[in-house]
Amino acid sequence: MDTRLPAPLRPGDTIAVTAPSSGVAPPLWPRLDVAVAHLRRRGFEVIEGVCLRDRDDHHVSASKAARADELMALLVDPDVAAVVPPWGGETGIDLLPYLDFDLLAECDPCWYVGFSDTTTTMLPLTLRSGWSTLHGLNLMDTPYAPAPGLLHWLDVATSEGGELTQTAATHRRAGGWDDYAADPEVDEMTLTEPTGWSLLAGTSATFAGPLVGGCIEVLSPLAGTPFADVPGWARAQADPPIVLLEAAEGNAFEIARALHGMRLAGWFDRCAGVLIGRTPAPDGPTLTQHGAVRDALGDLDVPVVLDVDFGHQQPMMPLVLGAGTRVEVAGDVQRITQDLTR
C-alpha cells in the first residue's frame, strides 16, 4: 500500500501523550510537565493518557491490554493530530497482538513520534497500515533546541510539505543523558565531541528510496514475523528502500548477531542503502560496533553509512519513516533530504 503522510501540525491541534511501554516515575514528573508546557507554548492542546504517570516501580506504564487500548483509541481519534510517548522502554512488543493494524489502515494517519522501543509499534504501523511515522526525539527530549544543521521534530511535523534537508552534526554528546530530576528545565544539549558520518566502503555515495527501520535490539526479534515484513514491503515499493538502524545498548557481539538475523530474514535483499546511527553501545573484547556492522553487512552491494545522527546519543536528526529520502555522502557533503509532498 502507499505510505501516507499525516497532515501538518498546526496551532490549536491536539497532541496526546501516552506511554505504550515505560511510564514516567514521580521524580521525573517535573520534566514531563516542562515538556508538556513546551508544546502548549507552541500553541498546541495537550492531553495526557491514563497510561503515563507511574506510581509503582515497574517497567511498563500499565497492563498490555490497557496500553494497547489507549494507544489504539488515540491513533484512531480524528481529533488527535499527534501521539508522542514520553520515551521508549523495554517490552513494547507485548502490544502487537492487541493492535488492529487493519483498522488503522482505514484511518487517516496522525503523527506518531519517537524512537527506541517506540519503533516496535512504529514499524508495523508503516508496513501494515501505510502510515508514515516520525523517528525523532520523544516527548521528554522535546524542550531541547536542535543542533546546527538539524531540525526539531516539530519543524518536520509542522512542515507544509516539499523537501526538507538536514546536514550532519559537527559535535555529539560525550555520553549519558542530562539529569532530568536535578534539572527538569534543561533545553541545551552538551555537545563536546567531534563527530561525522563515514562509509563502510568507498569515499562517496548518493542513494535514494523510502525510509524504514528503527532500533536494532527491539526490531530484530520481530524479523520474520508478520509485524516486520520488511522484505515484502520492499518488494511492493516502486524504489528499493533505505534501511535505518541503530543500537541502543547491546554489545558488539549482540548487535552483530542481530544484524545477521535481520539479513537472513531478508531485510537487505532489496535496499538502496543502509544508515547506521551513532551509538554509545559498548564494543566487545575483539569486536567494535563498526566491526559488528562490517561483519554482518560488509559485503552488501549497497552503501552503508556509519555514525549518522540518530539514535541513543545526542543530537538526533528527526526523520520520517516511509517518506522518500535522498542521502548524500561525499567529503564535506553529508546530508539527508526528505520529500514530504502530500
PDB file of N, CA and C in Angstrom, residues 142-235:
ATOM      1  N   THR A 142      11.782  16.885  23.988  1.00  0.00           N
ATOM      2  CA  THR A 142      11.224  17.937  23.136  1.00  0.00           C
ATOM      3  C   THR A 142      11.692  19.348  23.507  1.00  0.00           C
ATOM      4  N   PRO A 143      11.940  19.687  24.776  1.00  0.00           N
ATOM      5  CA  PRO A 143      12.386  21.051  25.078  1.00  0.00           C
ATOM      6  C   PRO A 143      13.758  21.418  24.508  1.00  0.00           C
ATOM      7  N   TYR A 144      14.568  20.436  24.117  1.00  0.00           N
ATOM      8  CA  TYR A 144      15.899  20.765  23.595  1.00  0.00           C
ATOM      9  C   TYR A 144      15.815  21.533  22.275  1.00  0.00           C
ATOM     10  N   ALA A 145      16.689  22.527  22.129  1.00  0.00           N
ATOM     11  CA  ALA A 145      16.879  23.165  20.828  1.00  0.00           C
ATOM     12  C   ALA A 145      17.677  22.221  19.941  1.00  0.00           C
ATOM     13  N   PRO A 146      17.387  22.178  18.640  1.00  0.00           N
ATOM     14  CA  PRO A 146      18.131  21.277  17.761  1.00  0.00           C
ATOM     15  C   PRO A 146      19.569  21.741  17.562  1.00  0.00           C
ATOM     16  N   ALA A 147      20.443  20.796  17.250  1.00  0.00           N
ATOM     17  CA  ALA A 147      21.831  21.123  16.937  1.00  0.00           C
ATOM     18  C   ALA A 147      21.890  21.802  15.572  1.00  0.00           C
ATOM     19  N   PRO A 148      22.935  22.595  15.305  1.00  0.00           N
ATOM     20  CA  PRO A 148      23.074  23.223  13.984  1.00  0.00           C
ATOM     21  C   PRO A 148      23.031  22.185  12.867  1.00  0.00           C
ATOM     22  N   GLY A 149      22.278  22.501  11.834  1.00  0.00           N
ATOM     23  CA  GLY A 149      22.140  21.603  10.698  1.00  0.00           C
ATOM     24  C   GLY A 149      20.982  20.634  10.805  1.00  0.00           C
ATOM     25  N   LEU A 150      20.460  20.454  12.028  1.00  0.00           N
ATOM     26  CA  LEU A 150      19.362  19.525  12.263  1.00  0.00           C
ATOM     27  C   LEU A 150      18.068  20.293  12.536  1.00  0.00           C
ATOM     28  N   LEU A 151      16.957  19.647  12.297  1.00  0.00           N
ATOM     29  CA  LEU A 151      15.651  20.207  12.593  1.00  0.00           C
ATOM     30  C   LEU A 151      15.117  19.657  13.911  1.00  0.00           C
ATOM     31  N   HIS A 152      14.168  20.353  14.499  1.00  0.00           N
ATOM     32  CA  HIS A 152      13.394  19.824  15.620  1.00  0.00           C
ATOM     33  C   HIS A 152      12.278  18.968  15.036  1.00  0.00           C
ATOM     34  N   TRP A 153      11.816  17.977  15.779  1.00  0.00           N
ATOM     35  CA  TRP A 153      10.734  17.151  15.241  1.00  0.00           C
ATOM     36  C   TRP A 153       9.481  17.975  14.969  1.00  0.00           C
ATOM     37  N   LEU A 154       9.279  19.037  15.734  1.00  0.00           N
ATOM     38  CA  LEU A 154       8.120  19.900  15.464  1.00  0.00           C
ATOM     39  C   LEU A 154       8.289  20.651  14.145  1.00  0.00           C
ATOM     40  N   ASP A 155       9.522  20.976  13.759  1.00  0.00           N
ATOM     41  CA  ASP A 155       9.749  21.610  12.463  1.00  0.00           C
ATOM     42  C   ASP A 155       9.305  20.686  11.331  1.00  0.00           C
ATOM     43  N   VAL A 156       9.549  19.390  11.501  1.00  0.00           N
ATOM     44  CA  VAL A 156       9.162  18.416  10.483  1.00  0.00           C
ATOM     45  C   VAL A 156       7.652  18.228  10.479  1.00  0.00           C
ATOM     46  N   ALA A 157       7.071  18.046  11.655  1.00  0.00           N
ATOM     47  CA  ALA A 157       5.633  17.762  11.731  1.00  0.00           C
ATOM     48  C   ALA A 157       4.780  18.955  11.331  1.00  0.00           C
ATOM     49  N   THR A 158       5.300  20.168  11.471  1.00  0.00           N
ATOM     50  CA  THR A 158       4.523  21.357  11.083  1.00  0.00           C
ATOM     51  C   THR A 158       4.804  21.796   9.652  1.00  0.00           C
ATOM     52  N   SER A 159       5.723  21.110   8.972  1.00  0.00           N
ATOM     53  CA  SER A 159       6.038  21.472   7.593  1.00  0.00           C
ATOM     54  C   SER A 159       4.828  21.295   6.685  1.00  0.00           C
ATOM     55  N   GLU A 160       4.646  22.244   5.801  1.00  0.00           N
ATOM     56  CA  GLU A 160       3.517  22.167   4.864  1.00  0.00           C
ATOM     57  C   GLU A 160       3.818  21.277   3.663  1.00  0.00           C
ATOM     58  N   GLY A 161       5.026  20.714   3.622  1.00  0.00           N
ATOM     59  CA  GLY A 161       5.368  19.799   2.537  1.00  0.00           C
ATOM     60  C   GLY A 161       6.589  20.248   1.771  1.00  0.00           C
ATOM     61  N   GLY A 162       6.889  19.533   0.701  1.00  0.00           N
ATOM     62  CA  GLY A 162       8.082  19.829  -0.074  1.00  0.00           C
ATOM     63  C   GLY A 162       9.295  19.123   0.511  1.00  0.00           C
ATOM     64  N   GLU A 163      10.476  19.574   0.118  1.00  0.00           N
ATOM     65  CA  GLU A 163      11.703  18.931   0.547  1.00  0.00           C
ATOM     66  C   GLU A 163      12.268  19.587   1.814  1.00  0.00           C
ATOM     67  N   LEU A 164      12.736  18.746   2.743  1.00  0.00           N
ATOM     68  CA  LEU A 164      13.430  19.195   3.939  1.00  0.00           C
ATOM     69  C   LEU A 164      14.818  18.570   3.941  1.00  0.00           C
ATOM     70  N   THR A 165      15.844  19.403   4.085  1.00  0.00           N
ATOM     71  CA  THR A 165      17.222  18.921   4.089  1.00  0.00           C
ATOM     72  C   THR A 165      17.863  19.171   5.444  1.00  0.00           C
ATOM     73  N   GLN A 166      18.561  18.162   5.950  1.00  0.00           N
ATOM     74  CA  GLN A 166      19.331  18.276   7.183  1.00  0.00           C
ATOM     75  C   GLN A 166      20.769  17.840   6.905  1.00  0.00           C
ATOM     76  N   THR A 167      21.697  18.509   7.565  1.00  0.00           N
ATOM     77  CA  THR A 167      23.105  18.197   7.368  1.00  0.00           C
ATOM     78  C   THR A 167      23.699  17.620   8.645  1.00  0.00           C
ATOM     79  N   ALA A 168      24.783  16.877   8.487  1.00  0.00           N
ATOM     80  CA  ALA A 168      25.387  16.167   9.608  1.00  0.00           C
ATOM     81  C   ALA A 168      25.815  17.114  10.715  1.00  0.00           C
ATOM     82  N   ALA A 169      25.627  16.673  11.951  1.00  0.00           N
ATOM     83  CA  ALA A 169      26.105  17.432  13.098  1.00  0.00           C
ATOM     84  C   ALA A 169      27.631  17.431  13.125  1.00  0.00           C
ATOM     85  N   THR A 170      28.196  18.453  13.693  1.00  0.00           N
ATOM     86  CA  THR A 170      29.652  18.532  13.831  1.00  0.00           C
ATOM     87  C   THR A 170      30.137  17.991  15.169  1.00  0.00           C
ATOM     88  N   HIS A 171      29.249  17.984  16.185  1.00  0.00           N
ATOM     89  CA  HIS A 171      29.632  17.535  17.517  1.00  0.00           C
ATOM     90  C   HIS A 171      28.513  16.700  18.139  1.00  0.00           C
ATOM     91  N   ARG A 172      28.889  15.815  19.006  1.00  0.00           N
ATOM     92  CA  ARG A 172      27.950  14.930  19.693  1.00  0.00           C
ATOM     93  C   ARG A 172      28.176  15.020  21.206  1.00  0.00           C
ATOM     94  N   ARG A 173      27.245  14.412  21.922  1.00  0.00           N
ATOM     95  CA  ARG A 173      27.399  14.320  23.372  1.00  0.00           C
ATOM     96  C   ARG A 173      28.459  13.260  23.696  1.00  0.00           C
ATOM     97  N   ALA A 174      29.222  13.477  24.754  1.00  0.00           N
ATOM     98  CA  ALA A 174      30.266  12.526  25.121  1.00  0.00           C
ATOM     99  C   ALA A 174      29.664  11.209  25.607  1.00  0.00           C
ATOM    100  N   GLY A 175      28.566  11.266  26.325  1.00  0.00           N
ATOM    101  CA  GLY A 175      27.946  10.053  26.830  1.00  0.00           C
ATOM    102  C   GLY A 175      26.874  10.376  27.841  1.00  0.00           C
ATOM    103  N   GLY A 176      26.010   9.402  28.078  1.00  0.00           N
ATOM    104  CA  GLY A 176      24.966   9.566  29.074  1.00  0.00           C
ATOM    105  C   GLY A 176      23.900  10.561  28.673  1.00  0.00           C
ATOM    106  N   TRP A 177      23.109  10.949  29.660  1.00  0.00           N
ATOM    107  CA  TRP A 177      21.982  11.840  29.440  1.00  0.00           C
ATOM    108  C   TRP A 177      21.980  12.916  30.523  1.00  0.00           C
ATOM    109  N   ASP A 178      21.315  14.007  30.252  1.00  0.00           N
ATOM    110  CA  ASP A 178      21.136  15.015  31.290  1.00  0.00           C
ATOM    111  C   ASP A 178      20.276  14.448  32.419  1.00  0.00           C
ATOM    112  N   ASP A 179      20.496  14.966  33.603  1.00  0.00           N
ATOM    113  CA  ASP A 179      19.758  14.522  34.783  1.00  0.00           C
ATOM    114  C   ASP A 179      18.457  15.320  34.868  1.00  0.00           C
ATOM    115  N   TYR A 180      17.380  14.744  34.348  1.00  0.00           N
ATOM    116  CA  TYR A 180      16.099  15.444  34.322  1.00  0.00           C
ATOM    117  C   TYR A 180      15.542  15.680  35.720  1.00  0.00           C
ATOM    118  N   ALA A 181      15.873  14.803  36.648  1.00  0.00           N
ATOM    119  CA  ALA A 181      15.372  15.000  38.018  1.00  0.00           C
ATOM    120  C   ALA A 181      16.028  16.216  38.659  1.00  0.00           C
ATOM    121  N   ALA A 182      17.327  16.393  38.434  1.00  0.00           N
ATOM    122  CA  ALA A 182      18.049  17.520  39.025  1.00  0.00           C
ATOM    123  C   ALA A 182      17.815  18.814  38.274  1.00  0.00           C
ATOM    124  N   ASP A 183      17.613  18.715  36.954  1.00  0.00           N
ATOM    125  CA  ASP A 183      17.441  19.914  36.126  1.00  0.00           C
ATOM    126  C   ASP A 183      16.325  19.667  35.112  1.00  0.00           C
ATOM    127  N   PRO A 184      15.079  19.725  35.563  1.00  0.00           N
ATOM    128  CA  PRO A 184      13.965  19.385  34.665  1.00  0.00           C
ATOM    129  C   PRO A 184      13.786  20.357  33.511  1.00  0.00           C
ATOM    130  N   GLU A 185      14.373  21.548  33.580  1.00  0.00           N
ATOM    131  CA  GLU A 185      14.169  22.543  32.531  1.00  0.00           C
ATOM    132  C   GLU A 185      15.311  22.598  31.518  1.00  0.00           C
ATOM    133  N   VAL A 186      16.250  21.684  31.576  1.00  0.00           N
ATOM    134  CA  VAL A 186      17.388  21.720  30.655  1.00  0.00           C
ATOM    135  C   VAL A 186      16.885  21.709  29.199  1.00  0.00           C
ATOM    136  N   ASP A 187      17.432  22.625  28.385  1.00  0.00           N
ATOM    137  CA  ASP A 187      16.964  22.716  26.997  1.00  0.00           C
ATOM    138  C   ASP A 187      18.110  22.927  26.007  1.00  0.00           C
ATOM    139  N   GLU A 188      19.349  22.794  26.471  1.00  0.00           N
ATOM    140  CA  GLU A 188      20.506  22.881  25.586  1.00  0.00           C
ATOM    141  C   GLU A 188      21.326  21.601  25.717  1.00  0.00           C
ATOM    142  N   MET A 189      21.628  20.982  24.594  1.00  0.00           N
ATOM    143  CA  MET A 189      22.433  19.772  24.609  1.00  0.00           C
ATOM    144  C   MET A 189      23.902  20.123  24.843  1.00  0.00           C
ATOM    145  N   THR A 190      24.594  19.246  25.560  1.00  0.00           N
ATOM    146  CA  THR A 190      26.026  19.399  25.778  1.00  0.00           C
ATOM    147  C   THR A 190      26.756  18.565  24.732  1.00  0.00           C
ATOM    148  N   LEU A 191      27.170  19.220  23.660  1.00  0.00           N
ATOM    149  CA  LEU A 191      27.780  18.534  22.513  1.00  0.00           C
ATOM    150  C   LEU A 191      29.245  18.964  22.433  1.00  0.00           C
ATOM    151  N   THR A 192      30.136  18.094  22.873  1.00  0.00           N
ATOM    152  CA  THR A 192      31.543  18.467  23.003  1.00  0.00           C
ATOM    153  C   THR A 192      32.491  17.663  22.119  1.00  0.00           C
ATOM    154  N   GLU A 193      32.033  16.515  21.601  1.00  0.00           N
ATOM    155  CA  GLU A 193      32.934  15.618  20.881  1.00  0.00           C
ATOM    156  C   GLU A 193      32.715  15.729  19.372  1.00  0.00           C
ATOM    157  N   PRO A 194      33.783  15.911  18.593  1.00  0.00           N
ATOM    158  CA  PRO A 194      33.626  15.956  17.131  1.00  0.00           C
ATOM    159  C   PRO A 194      32.995  14.670  16.608  1.00  0.00           C
ATOM    160  N   THR A 195      32.169  14.815  15.585  1.00  0.00           N
ATOM    161  CA  THR A 195      31.508  13.656  15.005  1.00  0.00           C
ATOM    162  C   THR A 195      31.322  13.875  13.515  1.00  0.00           C
ATOM    163  N   GLY A 196      31.036  12.824  12.810  1.00  0.00           N
ATOM    164  CA  GLY A 196      30.794  12.901  11.368  1.00  0.00           C
ATOM    165  C   GLY A 196      30.449  11.528  10.839  1.00  0.00           C
ATOM    166  N   TRP A 197      29.861  11.488   9.664  1.00  0.00           N
ATOM    167  CA  TRP A 197      29.484  10.229   9.059  1.00  0.00           C
ATOM    168  C   TRP A 197      30.663   9.636   8.313  1.00  0.00           C
ATOM    169  N   SER A 198      30.615   8.333   8.086  1.00  0.00           N
ATOM    170  CA  SER A 198      31.615   7.673   7.252  1.00  0.00           C
ATOM    171  C   SER A 198      30.960   6.521   6.514  1.00  0.00           C
ATOM    172  N   LEU A 199      31.590   6.094   5.444  1.00  0.00           N
ATOM    173  CA  LEU A 199      31.096   4.973   4.658  1.00  0.00           C
ATOM    174  C   LEU A 199      31.854   3.711   5.032  1.00  0.00           C
ATOM    175  N   LEU A 200      31.126   2.599   5.089  1.00  0.00           N
ATOM    176  CA  LEU A 200      31.776   1.327   5.370  1.00  0.00           C
ATOM    177  C   LEU A 200      32.770   0.969   4.270  1.00  0.00           C
ATOM    178  N   ALA A 201      32.460   1.402   3.043  1.00  0.00           N
ATOM    179  CA  ALA A 201      33.356   1.176   1.914  1.00  0.00           C
ATOM    180  C   ALA A 201      33.211   2.333   0.943  1.00  0.00           C
ATOM    181  N   GLY A 202      34.304   2.702   0.299  1.00  0.00           N
ATOM    182  CA  GLY A 202      34.260   3.786  -0.676  1.00  0.00           C
ATOM    183  C   GLY A 202      34.407   5.146  -0.018  1.00  0.00           C
ATOM    184  N   THR A 203      34.410   6.162  -0.861  1.00  0.00           N
ATOM    185  CA  THR A 203      34.614   7.530  -0.379  1.00  0.00           C
ATOM    186  C   THR A 203      33.417   8.434  -0.614  1.00  0.00           C
ATOM    187  N   SER A 204      32.470   8.017  -1.431  1.00  0.00           N
ATOM    188  CA  SER A 204      31.289   8.832  -1.672  1.00  0.00           C
ATOM    189  C   SER A 204      30.134   7.942  -2.082  1.00  0.00           C
ATOM    190  N   ALA A 205      28.943   8.436  -1.829  1.00  0.00           N
ATOM    191  CA  ALA A 205      27.745   7.683  -2.197  1.00  0.00           C
ATOM    192  C   ALA A 205      26.552   8.623  -2.223  1.00  0.00           C
ATOM    193  N   THR A 206      25.665   8.400  -3.166  1.00  0.00           N
ATOM    194  CA  THR A 206      24.368   9.066  -3.226  1.00  0.00           C
ATOM    195  C   THR A 206      23.331   7.998  -3.536  1.00  0.00           C
ATOM    196  N   PHE A 207      22.288   7.927  -2.735  1.00  0.00           N
ATOM    197  CA  PHE A 207      21.263   6.917  -2.964  1.00  0.00           C
ATOM    198  C   PHE A 207      19.936   7.430  -2.419  1.00  0.00           C
ATOM    199  N   ALA A 208      18.848   6.829  -2.880  1.00  0.00           N
ATOM    200  CA  ALA A 208      17.519   7.331  -2.523  1.00  0.00           C
ATOM    201  C   ALA A 208      16.521   6.189  -2.459  1.00  0.00           C
ATOM    202  N   GLY A 209      15.461   6.421  -1.687  1.00  0.00           N
ATOM    203  CA  GLY A 209      14.377   5.460  -1.566  1.00  0.00           C
ATOM    204  C   GLY A 209      13.551   5.765  -0.337  1.00  0.00           C
ATOM    205  N   PRO A 210      12.427   5.099  -0.154  1.00  0.00           N
ATOM    206  CA  PRO A 210      11.639   5.293   1.071  1.00  0.00           C
ATOM    207  C   PRO A 210      12.394   4.736   2.276  1.00  0.00           C
ATOM    208  N   LEU A 211      12.221   5.399   3.419  1.00  0.00           N
ATOM    209  CA  LEU A 211      12.996   5.073   4.619  1.00  0.00           C
ATOM    210  C   LEU A 211      12.204   4.137   5.529  1.00  0.00           C
ATOM    211  N   VAL A 212      12.909   3.137   6.108  1.00  0.00           N
ATOM    212  CA  VAL A 212      12.256   2.195   7.010  1.00  0.00           C
ATOM    213  C   VAL A 212      13.280   1.723   8.037  1.00  0.00           C
ATOM    214  N   GLY A 213      12.810   1.422   9.261  1.00  0.00           N
ATOM    215  CA  GLY A 213      13.734   0.878  10.247  1.00  0.00           C
ATOM    216  C   GLY A 213      13.452   1.337  11.653  1.00  0.00           C
ATOM    217  N   GLY A 214      14.521   1.326  12.496  1.00  0.00           N
ATOM    218  CA  GLY A 214      14.377   1.703  13.898  1.00  0.00           C
ATOM    219  C   GLY A 214      15.497   1.115  14.733  1.00  0.00           C
ATOM    220  N   CYS A 215      15.187   0.753  15.971  1.00  0.00           N
ATOM    221  CA  CYS A 215      16.165   0.300  16.949  1.00  0.00           C
ATOM    222  C   CYS A 215      16.449  -1.193  16.779  1.00  0.00           C
ATOM    223  N   ILE A 216      17.717  -1.541  16.641  1.00  0.00           N
ATOM    224  CA  ILE A 216      18.105  -2.923  16.348  1.00  0.00           C
ATOM    225  C   ILE A 216      17.620  -3.892  17.419  1.00  0.00           C
ATOM    226  N   GLU A 217      17.832  -3.554  18.697  1.00  0.00           N
ATOM    227  CA  GLU A 217      17.520  -4.517  19.752  1.00  0.00           C
ATOM    228  C   GLU A 217      16.038  -4.857  19.836  1.00  0.00           C
ATOM    229  N   VAL A 218      15.156  -3.916  19.514  1.00  0.00           N
ATOM    230  CA  VAL A 218      13.721  -4.205  19.633  1.00  0.00           C
ATOM    231  C   VAL A 218      13.121  -4.702  18.327  1.00  0.00           C
ATOM    232  N   LEU A 219      13.751  -4.400  17.183  1.00  0.00           N
ATOM    233  CA  LEU A 219      13.195  -4.838  15.904  1.00  0.00           C
ATOM    234  C   LEU A 219      13.727  -6.195  15.453  1.00  0.00           C
ATOM    235  N   SER A 220      14.950  -6.528  15.846  1.00  0.00           N
ATOM    236  CA  SER A 220      15.495  -7.816  15.395  1.00  0.00           C
ATOM    237  C   SER A 220      14.659  -9.007  15.874  1.00  0.00           C
ATOM    238  N   PRO A 221      14.062  -8.986  17.084  1.00  0.00           N
ATOM    239  CA  PRO A 221      13.193 -10.113  17.444  1.00  0.00           C
ATOM    240  C   PRO A 221      11.938 -10.221  16.580  1.00  0.00           C
ATOM    241  N   LEU A 222      11.587  -9.142  15.885  1.00  0.00           N
ATOM    242  CA  LEU A 222      10.396  -9.158  15.028  1.00  0.00           C
ATOM    243  C   LEU A 222      10.693  -9.630  13.617  1.00  0.00           C
ATOM    244  N   ALA A 223      11.983  -9.671  13.253  1.00  0.00           N
ATOM    245  CA  ALA A 223      12.337 -10.053  11.884  1.00  0.00           C
ATOM    246  C   ALA A 223      11.776 -11.439  11.575  1.00  0.00           C
ATOM    247  N   GLY A 224      11.102 -11.545  10.433  1.00  0.00           N
ATOM    248  CA  GLY A 224      10.492 -12.810  10.056  1.00  0.00           C
ATOM    249  C   GLY A 224       9.082 -12.999  10.572  1.00  0.00           C
ATOM    250  N   THR A 225       8.567 -12.034  11.348  1.00  0.00           N
ATOM    251  CA  THR A 225       7.187 -12.101  11.825  1.00  0.00           C
ATOM    252  C   THR A 225       6.301 -11.222  10.944  1.00  0.00           C
ATOM    253  N   PRO A 226       4.985 -11.377  11.052  1.00  0.00           N
ATOM    254  CA  PRO A 226       4.083 -10.524  10.251  1.00  0.00           C
ATOM    255  C   PRO A 226       4.160  -9.047  10.612  1.00  0.00           C
ATOM    256  N   PHE A 227       4.780  -8.716  11.752  1.00  0.00           N
ATOM    257  CA  PHE A 227       4.846  -7.320  12.173  1.00  0.00           C
ATOM    258  C   PHE A 227       6.077  -6.599  11.621  1.00  0.00           C
ATOM    259  N   ALA A 228       6.962  -7.333  10.975  1.00  0.00           N
ATOM    260  CA  ALA A 228       8.183  -6.722  10.463  1.00  0.00           C
ATOM    261  C   ALA A 228       8.564  -7.311   9.114  1.00  0.00           C
ATOM    262  N   ASP A 229       7.578  -7.408   8.236  1.00  0.00           N
ATOM    263  CA  ASP A 229       7.837  -7.972   6.910  1.00  0.00           C
ATOM    264  C   ASP A 229       8.443  -6.904   5.998  1.00  0.00           C
ATOM    265  N   VAL A 230       9.644  -6.491   6.355  1.00  0.00           N
ATOM    266  CA  VAL A 230      10.345  -5.501   5.536  1.00  0.00           C
ATOM    267  C   VAL A 230      10.603  -6.023   4.126  1.00  0.00           C
ATOM    268  N   PRO A 231      10.986  -7.308   3.941  1.00  0.00           N
ATOM    269  CA  PRO A 231      11.186  -7.790   2.567  1.00  0.00           C
ATOM    270  C   PRO A 231       9.933  -7.667   1.702  1.00  0.00           C
ATOM    271  N   GLY A 232       8.761  -8.027   2.249  1.00  0.00           N
ATOM    272  CA  GLY A 232       7.520  -7.906   1.480  1.00  0.00           C
ATOM    273  C   GLY A 232       7.193  -6.467   1.173  1.00  0.00           C
ATOM    274  N   TRP A 233       7.377  -5.597   2.150  1.00  0.00           N
ATOM    275  CA  TRP A 233       7.128  -4.165   1.938  1.00  0.00           C
ATOM    276  C   TRP A 233       8.069  -3.613   0.890  1.00  0.00           C
ATOM    277  N   ALA A 234       9.342  -4.028   0.959  1.00  0.00           N
ATOM    278  CA  ALA A 234      10.335  -3.535   0.000  1.00  0.00           C
ATOM    279  C   ALA A 234       9.977  -3.936  -1.418  1.00  0.00           C
ATOM    280  N   ARG A 235       9.504  -5.159  -1.591  1.00  0.00           N
ATOM    281  CA  ARG A 235       9.130  -5.615  -2.936  1.00  0.00           C
ATOM    282  C   ARG A 235       7.951  -4.834  -3.495  1.00  0.00           C
TER     283      ARG A 235
END
